Coordinates of C-alpha atoms in Angstrom, one line a residue:
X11 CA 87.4 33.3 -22.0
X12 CA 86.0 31.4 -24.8
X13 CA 82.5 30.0 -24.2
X14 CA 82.1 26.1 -24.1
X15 CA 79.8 24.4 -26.5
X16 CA 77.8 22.0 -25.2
X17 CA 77.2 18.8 -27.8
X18 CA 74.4 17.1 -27.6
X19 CA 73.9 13.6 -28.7
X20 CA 71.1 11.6 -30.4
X21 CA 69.5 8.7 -29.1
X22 CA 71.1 6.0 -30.3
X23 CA 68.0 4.7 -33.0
X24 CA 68.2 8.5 -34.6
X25 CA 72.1 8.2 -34.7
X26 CA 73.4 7.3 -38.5
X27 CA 74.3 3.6 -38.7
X28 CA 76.9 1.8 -41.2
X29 CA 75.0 0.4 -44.5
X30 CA 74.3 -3.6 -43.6
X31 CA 76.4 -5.6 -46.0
X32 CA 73.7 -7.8 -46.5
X33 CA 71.2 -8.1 -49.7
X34 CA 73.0 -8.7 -53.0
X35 CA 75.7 -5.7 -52.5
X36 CA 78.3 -4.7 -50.4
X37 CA 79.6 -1.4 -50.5
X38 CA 83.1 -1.0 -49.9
X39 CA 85.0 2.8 -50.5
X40 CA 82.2 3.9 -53.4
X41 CA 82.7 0.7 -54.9
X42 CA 80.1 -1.9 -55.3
X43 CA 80.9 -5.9 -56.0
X44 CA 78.3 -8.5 -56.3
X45 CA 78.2 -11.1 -53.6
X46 CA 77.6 -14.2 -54.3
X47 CA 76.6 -17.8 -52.8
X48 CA 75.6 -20.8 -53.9
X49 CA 72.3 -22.4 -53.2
X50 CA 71.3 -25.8 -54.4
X51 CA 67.5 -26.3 -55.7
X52 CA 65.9 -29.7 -56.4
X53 CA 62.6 -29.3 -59.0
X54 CA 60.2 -31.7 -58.3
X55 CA 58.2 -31.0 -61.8
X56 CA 59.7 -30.3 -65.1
X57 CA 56.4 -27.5 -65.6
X58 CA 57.8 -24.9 -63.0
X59 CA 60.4 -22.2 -64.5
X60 CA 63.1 -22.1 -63.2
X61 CA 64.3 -19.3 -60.1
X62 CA 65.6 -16.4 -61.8
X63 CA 66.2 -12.7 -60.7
X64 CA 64.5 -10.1 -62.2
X65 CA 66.9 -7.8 -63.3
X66 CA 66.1 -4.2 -61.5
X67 CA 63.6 -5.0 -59.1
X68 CA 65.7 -5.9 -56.1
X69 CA 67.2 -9.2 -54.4
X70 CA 63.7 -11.2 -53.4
X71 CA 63.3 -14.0 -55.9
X72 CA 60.0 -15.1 -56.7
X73 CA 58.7 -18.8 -56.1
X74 CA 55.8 -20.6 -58.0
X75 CA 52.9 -22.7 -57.4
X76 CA 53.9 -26.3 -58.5
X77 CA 50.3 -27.4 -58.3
X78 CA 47.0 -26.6 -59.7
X79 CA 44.4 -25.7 -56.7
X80 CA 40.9 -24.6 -55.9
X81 CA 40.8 -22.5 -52.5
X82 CA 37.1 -21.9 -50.9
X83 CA 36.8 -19.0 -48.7
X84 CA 37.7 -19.6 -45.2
X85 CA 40.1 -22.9 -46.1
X86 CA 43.6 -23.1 -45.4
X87 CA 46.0 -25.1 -47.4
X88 CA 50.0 -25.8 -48.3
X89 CA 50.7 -25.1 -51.8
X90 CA 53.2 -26.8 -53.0
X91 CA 56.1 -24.8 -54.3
X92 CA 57.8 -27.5 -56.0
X93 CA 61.3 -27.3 -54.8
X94 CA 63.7 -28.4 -52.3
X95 CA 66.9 -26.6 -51.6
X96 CA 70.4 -26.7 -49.3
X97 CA 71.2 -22.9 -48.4
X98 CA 74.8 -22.0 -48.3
X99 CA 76.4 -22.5 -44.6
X100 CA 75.2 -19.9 -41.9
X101 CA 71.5 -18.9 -43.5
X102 CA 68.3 -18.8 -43.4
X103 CA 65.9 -18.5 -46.0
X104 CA 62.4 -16.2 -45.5
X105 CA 59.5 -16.7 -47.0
X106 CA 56.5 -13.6 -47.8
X107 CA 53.7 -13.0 -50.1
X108 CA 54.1 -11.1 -53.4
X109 CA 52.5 -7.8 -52.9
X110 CA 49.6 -8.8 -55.5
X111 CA 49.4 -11.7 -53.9
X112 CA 46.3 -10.8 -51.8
X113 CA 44.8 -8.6 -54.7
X114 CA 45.3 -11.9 -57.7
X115 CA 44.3 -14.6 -55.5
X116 CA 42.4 -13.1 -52.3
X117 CA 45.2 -15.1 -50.2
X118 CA 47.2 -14.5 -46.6
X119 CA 50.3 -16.4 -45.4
X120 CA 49.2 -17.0 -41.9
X121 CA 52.6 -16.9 -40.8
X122 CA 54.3 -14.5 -43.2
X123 CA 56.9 -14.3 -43.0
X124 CA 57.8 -18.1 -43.2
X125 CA 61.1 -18.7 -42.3
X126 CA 63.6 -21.7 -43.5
X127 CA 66.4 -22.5 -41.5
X128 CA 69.4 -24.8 -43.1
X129 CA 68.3 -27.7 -41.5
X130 CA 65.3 -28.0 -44.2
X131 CA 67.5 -29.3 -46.5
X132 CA 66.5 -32.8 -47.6
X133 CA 65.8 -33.9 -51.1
X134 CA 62.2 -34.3 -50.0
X135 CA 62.0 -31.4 -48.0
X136 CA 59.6 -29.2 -50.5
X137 CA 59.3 -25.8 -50.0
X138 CA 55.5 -25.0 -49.3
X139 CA 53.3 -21.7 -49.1
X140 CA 50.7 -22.3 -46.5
X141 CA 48.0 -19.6 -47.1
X142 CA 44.4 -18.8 -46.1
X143 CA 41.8 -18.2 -48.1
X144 CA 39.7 -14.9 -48.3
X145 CA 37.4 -15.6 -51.1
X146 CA 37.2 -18.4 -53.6
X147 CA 40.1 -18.6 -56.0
X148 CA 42.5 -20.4 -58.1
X149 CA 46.0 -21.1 -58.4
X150 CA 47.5 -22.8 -61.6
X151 CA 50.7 -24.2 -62.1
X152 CA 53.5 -21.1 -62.4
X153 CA 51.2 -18.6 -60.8
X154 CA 54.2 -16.6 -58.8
X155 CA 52.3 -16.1 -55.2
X156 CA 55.5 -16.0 -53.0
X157 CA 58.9 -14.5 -52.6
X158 CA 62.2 -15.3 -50.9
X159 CA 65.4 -13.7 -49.8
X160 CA 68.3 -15.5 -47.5
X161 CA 69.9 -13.8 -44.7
X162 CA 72.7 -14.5 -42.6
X163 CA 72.4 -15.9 -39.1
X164 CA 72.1 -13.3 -36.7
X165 CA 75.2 -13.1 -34.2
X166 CA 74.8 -14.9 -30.8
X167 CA 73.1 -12.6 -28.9
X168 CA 73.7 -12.0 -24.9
X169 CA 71.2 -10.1 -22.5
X170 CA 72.2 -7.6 -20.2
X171 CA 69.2 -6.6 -17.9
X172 CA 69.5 -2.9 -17.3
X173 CA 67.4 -0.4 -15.3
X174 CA 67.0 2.2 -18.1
X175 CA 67.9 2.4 -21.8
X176 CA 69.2 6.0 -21.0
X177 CA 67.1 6.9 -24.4
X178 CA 64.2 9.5 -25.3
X179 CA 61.1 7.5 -26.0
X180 CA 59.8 7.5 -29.5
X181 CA 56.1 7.6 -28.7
X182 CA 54.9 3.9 -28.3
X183 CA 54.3 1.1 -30.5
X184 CA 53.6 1.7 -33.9
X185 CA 54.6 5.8 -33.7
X186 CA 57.4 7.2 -35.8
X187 CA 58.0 10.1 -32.7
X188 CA 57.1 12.4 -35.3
X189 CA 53.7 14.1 -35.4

């Protein structure tokens, strides 16, 4: 009599999910195709450059100050980014610091990441970074200090209460489960 193997399987976060189709690819039997949407941009100044990719370093696109400005330590202030724009049906647009941003300009986005639904669409609706100052610093006109990426809208969601997950537990909040 042949023995039986037993199979074992993972918890569902360690099992090995589809690729998301979102970003600037989809991947589709080893073939890639760009994506592509249209979003609409209004420039309130003729001194901004215009939103461009930069070719090789992923799908955020970076956003500009449109304004020059003197921070003090401890203020808070909206910095005008200079545009208005109409996402494409069914997204949402999110807002985050550069990665230099803190180390350039000493500056936080309180709520980072900001987050633009379709609705902020109006010719005078202008895109603004609100930040918070760490130490007394600049901005000038151009100075990139923000990023953005759109997203889809996530599915409808409905909740089903349940007694257990019927999971192993990773370890808490802010483990990886590995030690």
């Amino acid at each position: 009599m042949a023995a039986r193997r037993r199979i074992r399987l993972l918890p569902k976060h360690q099992r090995r999910m589809e690729e998301p189709r979102w970003g600037s690819e989809a991947r589709d039997e080893g073939r890639t195709e760009k994506m592509e949407e249209k979003l609409k941009v209004r420039y309130h100044s003729k001194e901004i450059e215009k939103l461009t990719y930069i070719e090789g370093k992923g799908d955020w696109i970076d956003l500009r100050s449109a304004e020059e400005r003197k921070i003090k330590k401890g203020e808070f202030c909206r910095i005008s980014l200079g545009i208005s724009v109409e996402l494409p049906r069914g997204y949402e647009m999110l807002v985050a610091p550069r990665s230099s941003t803190f180390q350039n300009f000493g500056l936080i986005q309180p709520n980072s990441p900001g987050v633009v639904d379709e609705s902020y669409c109006g010719d005078n609706d202008i895109l603004m970074m609100p930040v918070y100052a760490l130490r007394d610093t600049e901005i000038h006109i151009n100075d990139r200090i923000c990023q953005f990426r759109i997203l889809r809208h996530q599915p409808r969601l409905c909740f089903e209460e349940v007694e257990s997950l019927e999971n192993e537990d990773r370890g808490g909040f802010g483990a990886t489960g590995i030690r």
